[in-house]
Amino acid sequence: MTVPSPLPPASLRPRCDPASLPFSTTAEVAPLADPLGQARALEALAFGTGIRRDGFHLFVMGSNEAGRRRLVAGALAARAAREPVPPDLCYVRDFDDARHPRVLRLPAGRGRAFQRDVDAMLDDLAAAIPAALEGDEHRARLRAVEEEVREEHEKAMAALREKAQARGITLVRTPLGFALAPLRDGHVMPTEVFEALPAEDKARIEAAIEALQEELREIVTAMPRLEKALRERVRALARETTEAAVAREVDETAARWADEPAAKAHLLAVRADVVADPSPFLRPAESKESPPLFEEASDGAVPGGPRRRYRVHVVVDRAGERGAPVVEEPHPSHPNLVGRVEYLAKMGALVTDFDLLRAGALQRADGGYLVLEARALLTQPWAWEALKQSLRARCVRTESLGQTLGLLHTVTLEPEAAPLATKVVLTGEREVFRLLDAYDPDFRALFKVVVDLDEDLPRDGDGPLAYARFVAGVVVEEGLSPFDRGAVAAVVESGARWAGDAARLSARTEDLADLLREADWFAREAGAATVGAAHVAAAVAARERRLGRVRERLLEETLSGTLLVETTGRRVGTVNGLAVLDAGRFAFGRPARISARVRLGKGDVVDLEREVDLGGPVHSKGVLILSAFLGARFGADGPLAFHGTLAFEQSYGPVEGDSASCAELVALLSALADLPVRQDLAITGSVDQHGAVQAVGGVSEKLEGFFDLCSARGLSGTQGALLPASNVRHLALRDDVVEAAAAGRFSVHAVATVDEAVELLTGVPAGVRGPDGTWTEGSVNARVAARLAAFEQRRREAARDDRRAAGKDGA
Amino acid sequence: MTAPAPAPRRLVVAVDGSAASLAALAAAVAVALRTGARVEAVFAEDPDLLALAGAPAARVVAERTAASSRVDPAAMARAVAALADRVGAAVAQAAARARVPCAHRVVRARPAEALDATLQADDWVVLGRVGHSEAFGARLGSTASLLATQGRHVVMLVGRGEVVATPVAVLDDGSEGAARAVAAARAVAGADGGRLVVLRPVAVAVGEGAGPVAARTLVAALDAARVHGARLLVVPAGSAAGQEDRLADAPCAVLLVP
């Protein structure tokens, strides 16, 4: 087997040749019109925003929140600008049921105009109605009616009194009522005189009083009817007078709104209500008493006083807007979504009315687009449910959470639901999307359009040029200094490094824009008119320096010998593995010592990390895979009589991933073969059951971590690192690593099988199995097989000894 | 007869519990506030009512329910006493609210007799234009008519719902009592004297008798008071002599000054 040669420097960091860029500086480059590398997402956005069918709302997913928002905002703004402005949303009182304010929709910008017209009309009514009802004419007519009714009653009483007097009977009003009594000489007849009268006279008097009493009762009985008739006539008179005053003002306003049926209908309703009860326009003393709680919400606090019942409450005013609305609600709580009913404290009670309704994001986004961050939405109580209900019903019902949950038992408003024709754009991470898709059946029905943001774009073809145009866009947008072609090439190489793939470029535009801003700062500090490659490199280095405290501390601990990692010599059962640590915004590699020990046993390999619950499931799987490899390669003819243990030395935290499984296998093979492993080499890669080495993540950072340690101790020229062959295309190493490789002071080897790795690391051929099942003599595999055979022999001897001992005991 | 002082020292109000009499009480308090006079309310326990209650054939019909029954003298006495109490309470309330010294006395006599027994020379008497007889269509009660006709005291007649305030109109017809009427009007107008409207007849038709002229003058004064929105019309008593019935149509309270 041929041991892989070190990779050429060109493979370690594919360069972006500045000369390949067709410009001197970005000042000559047209800025990118569309978001970088998001053609698929833009196509999905165009489809999702264009289709007007139920349930075709959008979920935009990607790992970068700022990138999602930027992409969505840009796409929606362009589309919304071409669409019509939706109507204003107003609420007016339902005069038949104050608890249910009615929706009134008017063309954009006309809501306020209607409100002003109605207010002016109310002012006119406030002058016209009292003038009419308190004017001489109405008063005279009122008095005439009252006089007429009163006279009718008084005439009847006067006639009865005359009739009584003619019969010698007095009729007077007393505190007990109207009294009838016989008269004598102008005064009430004394008892003794009455008693002295002849019986027939007394009977005649009593009969006369009896008859008069009946007539009196009839008159008195008729009085309530007369009073009722009087009230009705007074009301009719007031209605007639009010009607004349109101009709003039209302009809004039209604004529101006003849082209808006809803507005006209409201005006006619106002007219009917005012005619039925003009008291809100009269002086307080003449107003009706104790109106319902709604109506009196806050006459003192809200302009309009008692006349507020007729006002127009503009909930969403679109005056001056252009295009359809694009509403982004950063705090999508339940009330911020569906709106709320506010209350005012009045005399110790909370009161409300239709003009205390406040619009939520849904109402504001009606006819346009509503952008919500999924995680923020889902963490707000009942907000997600409210959104789904509104989208299903295609209307927004403004109600408090208390109402929704049935916890509010006081009287409150139940406004008419406002029609809803908005396109909702949810943005979020892929994990959130997957959770919603898996656990909420409504989600799939409502959010049918998935916009999946690409995290990177191909480097070949127009990739670098697209980067240049992106840079040009940021330069123009943020007033940065132009970037020369070298700087752009450096940005492209950084993009490749962030993509973790030399053949691709990162599409995380926010990170890229930050790099541009930082490079611009370095250029300005240096007094440069344009940003060059050195400024980009300085920005990258400064960023790593700023974030590199943990990396430096670990390196110091390793150099001081606190953390044991050898970079020279050889050691049996010990391999330098490579790990990646994620310190938030910065990931870096560090070497880790992986050790293996073997002894006689039953063929099991123990992962010590797993034993103490520090090993994650993927790591454990890796260990089980290498056990399976060993079993298949060396235990086909019998059991493996060994017990192996694997450990990440000086690791005190969780270990996850299988990228060390190849290193672990090499350590085990080294221990079994009793062959020392080179400590000036490190290895990363996972291994399958057949011994093939598989790609892992973060190879550049891992290799750089080992390079940094070697470099700090002084590069010997033999040091290097092994990585899976399938990872070579992901390499985007730092310049200093590439330079060391070019100078032959550090090497990078790509391995495809564990045999290649073990051969490189031990310096001993791995060996091949011959037709007779034996391995190449002196090879690593032959040594392993011999050691395992020795273990098996020892196991048999031990078993025999045990049986003998048992026989003796039995005898 | 001694000419009355231009401002009263005491206002005697006849209060029988009717709406007009309660308006008279309020008017008296209002005048007292402006003039510094004290108020004495008189409630007359009419012996005729008590006698009526004792009459064997008497019947009473309740005003609201039209229920008829024989009259129980004790019930009538209690009702009259209760009415007196209510009047007393109204007087006390008016006094407290306006901070005007008010007294209340109950006199067992017919109303006119009760007033006659109470009134002193310089007293002004205030009473409703019509009391309980309004129910029978009367426009000017018998007591009001009697006092207006007698011309012995300054008499203020107040209708139901009328409030005495400025502007005060006064008829200065050059008659004997006109100067006193103007002085009384000024006293009532008080600090708002600027809102005193003096009404003077512009011409007297030749050949007409005193009666028709006086009648036309009084009618003109009543119309002028209406036009000016007067809340009190002050008239020399002599100018209204024999035409007391016209006072029933006054648009506001009327003060007759002898």
CSV table of N, CA and C in Angstrom, one decimal, chain A residues 222-315:
chain,number,residue,atom,x,y,z
A,222,ALA,N,-108.4,59.5,34.8
A,222,ALA,CA,-108.0,59.9,33.5
A,222,ALA,C,-106.7,60.7,33.5
A,223,MET,N,-106.3,61.1,34.7
A,223,MET,CA,-105.1,62.0,34.7
A,223,MET,C,-103.9,61.3,34.2
A,224,PRO,N,-103.5,60.1,34.7
A,224,PRO,CA,-102.3,59.4,34.2
A,224,PRO,C,-102.3,59.3,32.6
A,225,ARG,N,-103.5,59.0,32.1
A,225,ARG,CA,-103.6,58.8,30.7
A,225,ARG,C,-103.3,60.2,30.0
A,226,LEU,N,-103.9,61.2,30.6
A,226,LEU,CA,-103.6,62.6,30.0
A,226,LEU,C,-102.1,62.9,30.1
A,227,GLU,N,-101.5,62.5,31.3
A,227,GLU,CA,-100.1,62.8,31.4
A,227,GLU,C,-99.3,62.0,30.4
A,228,LYS,N,-99.7,60.8,30.2
A,228,LYS,CA,-99.0,59.9,29.2
A,228,LYS,C,-99.1,60.5,27.8
A,229,ALA,N,-100.3,60.9,27.6
A,229,ALA,CA,-100.6,61.5,26.2
A,229,ALA,C,-99.7,62.8,26.1
A,230,LEU,N,-99.6,63.5,27.2
A,230,LEU,CA,-98.8,64.7,27.2
A,230,LEU,C,-97.4,64.4,26.9
A,231,ARG,N,-96.9,63.4,27.6
A,231,ARG,CA,-95.5,63.0,27.4
A,231,ARG,C,-95.2,62.6,25.9
A,232,GLU,N,-96.2,61.8,25.4
A,232,GLU,CA,-96.0,61.4,24.0
A,232,GLU,C,-96.0,62.6,23.1
A,233,ARG,N,-96.9,63.5,23.4
A,233,ARG,CA,-97.0,64.7,22.5
A,233,ARG,C,-95.7,65.5,22.6
A,234,VAL,N,-95.2,65.6,23.8
A,234,VAL,CA,-94.0,66.4,24.0
A,234,VAL,C,-92.8,65.7,23.3
A,235,ARG,N,-92.8,64.4,23.4
A,235,ARG,CA,-91.7,63.6,22.7
A,235,ARG,C,-91.8,63.8,21.2
A,236,ALA,N,-93.1,63.7,20.7
A,236,ALA,CA,-93.3,63.8,19.3
A,236,ALA,C,-92.9,65.2,18.8
A,237,LEU,N,-93.2,66.1,19.6
A,237,LEU,CA,-92.9,67.5,19.3
A,237,LEU,C,-91.4,67.7,19.2
A,238,ALA,N,-90.7,67.1,20.3
A,238,ALA,CA,-89.2,67.2,20.3
A,238,ALA,C,-88.6,66.5,19.1
A,239,ARG,N,-89.2,65.3,18.8
A,239,ARG,CA,-88.7,64.6,17.7
A,239,ARG,C,-88.8,65.4,16.4
A,240,GLU,N,-90.0,66.0,16.3
A,240,GLU,CA,-90.2,66.7,15.0
A,240,GLU,C,-89.3,67.9,14.9
A,241,THR,N,-89.1,68.6,16.0
A,241,THR,CA,-88.2,69.7,16.0
A,241,THR,C,-86.7,69.3,15.8
A,242,THR,N,-86.3,68.2,16.5
A,242,THR,CA,-85.0,67.7,16.3
A,242,THR,C,-84.8,67.2,14.9
A,243,GLU,N,-85.7,66.5,14.4
A,243,GLU,CA,-85.6,66.0,13.0
A,243,GLU,C,-85.3,67.1,12.0
A,244,ALA,N,-86.0,68.2,12.2
A,244,ALA,CA,-85.8,69.3,11.2
A,244,ALA,C,-84.4,69.8,11.4
A,245,ALA,N,-83.9,69.9,12.6
A,245,ALA,CA,-82.6,70.5,12.9
A,245,ALA,C,-81.5,69.5,12.4
A,246,VAL,N,-81.7,68.2,12.7
A,246,VAL,CA,-80.7,67.2,12.4
A,246,VAL,C,-80.6,67.0,10.9
A,247,ALA,N,-81.8,66.9,10.3
A,247,ALA,CA,-81.8,66.5,8.8
A,247,ALA,C,-81.0,67.4,8.0
A,248,ARG,N,-81.1,68.7,8.3
A,248,ARG,CA,-80.4,69.7,7.6
A,248,ARG,C,-78.9,69.5,7.6
A,249,GLU,N,-78.4,69.2,8.8
A,249,GLU,CA,-76.9,69.1,9.0
A,249,GLU,C,-76.4,67.7,8.5
A,250,VAL,N,-77.2,66.7,8.8
A,250,VAL,CA,-76.8,65.3,8.4
A,250,VAL,C,-76.8,65.1,6.9
A,251,ASP,N,-77.9,65.6,6.3
A,251,ASP,CA,-78.1,65.4,4.9
A,251,ASP,C,-77.0,66.1,4.1
A,252,GLU,N,-76.6,67.2,4.6
A,252,GLU,CA,-75.6,68.0,3.9
A,252,GLU,C,-74.2,67.2,3.9
A,253,THR,N,-73.9,66.6,5.1
A,253,THR,CA,-72.7,65.8,5.2
A,253,THR,C,-72.9,64.5,4.4
A,254,ALA,N,-74.1,63.9,4.5
A,254,ALA,CA,-74.3,62.6,3.8
A,254,ALA,C,-74.1,62.8,2.2
A,255,ALA,N,-74.5,64.0,1.8
A,255,ALA,CA,-74.4,64.2,0.3
A,255,ALA,C,-72.9,64.2,-0.1
A,256,ARG,N,-72.0,64.7,0.8
A,256,ARG,CA,-70.6,64.7,0.5
A,256,ARG,C,-70.0,63.3,0.5
A,257,TRP,N,-70.7,62.3,1.1
A,257,TRP,CA,-70.2,61.0,1.2
A,257,TRP,C,-71.1,60.0,0.5
A,258,ALA,N,-71.8,60.5,-0.5
A,258,ALA,CA,-72.7,59.7,-1.2
A,258,ALA,C,-72.0,58.5,-1.9
A,259,ASP,N,-70.8,58.7,-2.3
A,259,ASP,CA,-70.1,57.7,-3.0
A,259,ASP,C,-69.5,56.6,-2.1
A,260,GLU,N,-69.7,56.8,-0.8
A,260,GLU,CA,-69.2,55.7,0.2
A,260,GLU,C,-70.5,55.2,1.0
A,261,PRO,N,-71.0,54.1,0.5
A,261,PRO,CA,-72.3,53.6,1.1
A,261,PRO,C,-72.1,53.4,2.6
A,262,ALA,N,-71.0,52.9,3.1
A,262,ALA,CA,-70.8,52.6,4.5
A,262,ALA,C,-70.8,53.9,5.3
A,263,ALA,N,-70.2,54.9,4.8
A,263,ALA,CA,-70.1,56.2,5.5
A,263,ALA,C,-71.5,56.8,5.5
A,264,LYS,N,-72.2,56.7,4.4
A,264,LYS,CA,-73.6,57.3,4.3
A,264,LYS,C,-74.5,56.6,5.3
A,265,ALA,N,-74.4,55.2,5.3
A,265,ALA,CA,-75.2,54.5,6.2
A,265,ALA,C,-75.0,54.8,7.7
A,266,HIS,N,-73.7,55.1,8.0
A,266,HIS,CA,-73.4,55.5,9.4
A,266,HIS,C,-74.1,56.9,9.7
A,267,LEU,N,-74.0,57.8,8.7
A,267,LEU,CA,-74.6,59.1,8.9
A,267,LEU,C,-76.1,59.0,9.1
A,268,LEU,N,-76.7,58.1,8.4
A,268,LEU,CA,-78.2,57.9,8.5
A,268,LEU,C,-78.5,57.3,9.9
A,269,ALA,N,-77.6,56.4,10.3
A,269,ALA,CA,-77.9,55.8,11.6
A,269,ALA,C,-77.7,56.9,12.7
A,270,VAL,N,-76.7,57.8,12.5
A,270,VAL,CA,-76.5,58.9,13.5
A,270,VAL,C,-77.8,59.7,13.5
A,271,ARG,N,-78.3,60.0,12.4
A,271,ARG,CA,-79.5,60.9,12.3
A,271,ARG,C,-80.7,60.3,13.1
A,272,ALA,N,-80.9,59.0,12.8
A,272,ALA,CA,-82.0,58.3,13.5
A,272,ALA,C,-81.8,58.3,15.0
A,273,ASP,N,-80.5,58.0,15.4
A,273,ASP,CA,-80.3,57.9,16.9
A,273,ASP,C,-80.4,59.3,17.5
A,274,VAL,N,-79.9,60.3,16.9
A,274,VAL,CA,-80.0,61.7,17.5
A,274,VAL,C,-81.5,62.1,17.6
A,275,VAL,N,-82.3,61.8,16.5
A,275,VAL,CA,-83.7,62.2,16.6
A,275,VAL,C,-84.4,61.4,17.7
A,276,ALA,N,-84.0,60.2,17.9
A,276,ALA,CA,-84.6,59.4,18.9
A,276,ALA,C,-84.3,59.9,20.3
A,277,ASP,N,-83.0,60.4,20.5
A,277,ASP,CA,-82.6,60.9,21.8
A,277,ASP,C,-81.6,62.0,21.6
A,278,PRO,N,-82.0,63.2,21.6
A,278,PRO,CA,-81.1,64.3,21.4
A,278,PRO,C,-80.3,64.7,22.6
A,279,SER,N,-80.5,64.0,23.7
A,279,SER,CA,-80.0,64.5,25.0
A,279,SER,C,-78.5,64.7,25.0
A,280,PRO,N,-77.7,63.9,24.2
A,280,PRO,CA,-76.2,64.2,24.2
A,280,PRO,C,-75.9,65.6,23.7
A,281,PHE,N,-76.8,66.3,23.0
A,281,PHE,CA,-76.5,67.6,22.5
A,281,PHE,C,-77.1,68.7,23.4
A,282,LEU,N,-77.8,68.3,24.4
A,282,LEU,CA,-78.4,69.3,25.3
A,282,LEU,C,-77.5,69.5,26.5
A,283,ARG,N,-77.9,70.5,27.3
A,283,ARG,CA,-77.1,70.8,28.5
A,283,ARG,C,-77.1,69.6,29.4
A,284,PRO,N,-76.1,69.4,30.2
A,284,PRO,CA,-76.0,68.2,31.0
A,284,PRO,C,-77.3,68.0,31.9
A,285,ALA,N,-77.8,69.1,32.4
A,285,ALA,CA,-79.0,69.0,33.3
A,285,ALA,C,-80.2,68.4,32.6
A,286,GLU,N,-80.2,68.5,31.3
A,286,GLU,CA,-81.3,68.0,30.5
A,286,GLU,C,-81.0,66.6,29.9
A,287,SER,N,-79.8,66.2,30.1
A,287,SER,CA,-79.4,64.9,29.5
A,287,SER,C,-80.0,63.8,30.4
A,288,LYS,N,-80.0,62.6,29.7
A,288,LYS,CA,-80.6,61.5,30.4
A,288,LYS,C,-79.7,61.0,31.6
A,289,GLU,N,-80.2,60.3,32.5
A,289,GLU,CA,-79.4,59.9,33.6
A,289,GLU,C,-78.8,58.6,33.4
A,290,SER,N,-77.6,58.4,34.1
A,290,SER,CA,-76.9,57.2,34.2
A,290,SER,C,-77.0,56.3,32.9
A,291,PRO,N,-76.3,56.7,31.9
A,291,PRO,CA,-76.3,55.9,30.7
A,291,PRO,C,-75.5,54.6,31.0
A,292,PRO,N,-75.5,53.7,30.1
A,292,PRO,CA,-74.8,52.4,30.4
A,292,PRO,C,-73.3,52.7,30.6
A,293,LEU,N,-72.6,51.7,31.1
A,293,LEU,CA,-71.2,51.9,31.5
A,293,LEU,C,-70.3,52.2,30.3
A,294,PHE,N,-70.6,51.6,29.1
A,294,PHE,CA,-69.8,51.9,27.9
A,294,PHE,C,-69.9,53.4,27.6
A,295,GLU,N,-71.1,53.8,27.6
A,295,GLU,CA,-71.3,55.1,27.0
A,295,GLU,C,-70.6,56.3,27.7
A,296,GLU,N,-70.4,56.1,29.0
A,296,GLU,CA,-69.9,57.1,29.8
A,296,GLU,C,-68.4,56.9,30.1
A,297,ALA,N,-67.8,56.1,29.3
A,297,ALA,CA,-66.4,55.7,29.5
A,297,ALA,C,-65.6,56.8,30.1
A,298,SER,N,-65.5,57.9,29.5
A,298,SER,CA,-64.6,58.9,30.0
A,298,SER,C,-64.9,60.3,29.3
A,299,ASP,N,-66.1,60.8,29.6
A,299,ASP,CA,-66.5,62.0,29.0
A,299,ASP,C,-65.4,63.1,29.3
A,300,GLY,N,-64.8,63.0,30.5
A,300,GLY,CA,-63.9,64.0,30.8
A,300,GLY,C,-62.5,63.8,30.1
A,301,ALA,N,-62.2,62.6,29.9
A,301,ALA,CA,-60.8,62.3,29.3
A,301,ALA,C,-60.8,62.3,27.8
A,302,VAL,N,-61.9,62.0,27.2
A,302,VAL,CA,-61.9,61.8,25.8
A,302,VAL,C,-62.7,63.0,25.2
A,303,PRO,N,-62.1,63.6,24.2
A,303,PRO,CA,-62.8,64.7,23.5
A,303,PRO,C,-64.1,64.3,22.9
A,304,GLY,N,-65.0,65.2,23.0
A,304,GLY,CA,-66.3,64.8,22.4
A,304,GLY,C,-67.4,64.6,23.5
A,305,GLY,N,-67.0,64.3,24.7
A,305,GLY,CA,-68.0,64.2,25.8
A,305,GLY,C,-69.1,63.2,25.4
A,306,PRO,N,-70.3,63.6,25.7
A,306,PRO,CA,-71.4,62.7,25.4
A,306,PRO,C,-71.6,62.4,23.9
A,307,ARG,N,-71.1,63.3,23.1
A,307,ARG,CA,-71.3,63.1,21.7
A,307,ARG,C,-70.3,62.1,21.1
A,308,ARG,N,-69.4,61.6,21.9
A,308,ARG,CA,-68.5,60.6,21.4
A,308,ARG,C,-69.1,59.4,20.7
A,309,ARG,N,-70.4,59.1,21.2
A,309,ARG,CA,-71.0,58.0,20.6
A,309,ARG,C,-71.2,58.0,19.1
A,310,TYR,N,-71.2,59.3,18.6
A,310,TYR,CA,-71.4,59.4,17.2
A,310,TYR,C,-70.1,59.6,16.4
A,311,ARG,N,-69.0,59.6,17.1
A,311,ARG,CA,-67.7,59.9,16.4
A,311,ARG,C,-67.2,58.7,15.6
A,312,VAL,N,-66.3,59.0,14.7
A,312,VAL,CA,-65.7,57.9,13.9
A,312,VAL,C,-64.3,57.7,14.5
A,313,HIS,N,-64.0,56.4,14.9
A,313,HIS,CA,-62.7,56.1,15.5
A,313,HIS,C,-61.9,55.5,14.4
A,314,VAL,N,-60.8,56.2,14.0
A,314,VAL,CA,-59.9,55.7,12.9
A,314,VAL,C,-58.9,54.8,13.6
A,315,VAL,N,-59.0,53.5,13.4
A,315,VAL,CA,-58.1,52.6,14.0
A,315,VAL,C,-56.8,52.4,13.2
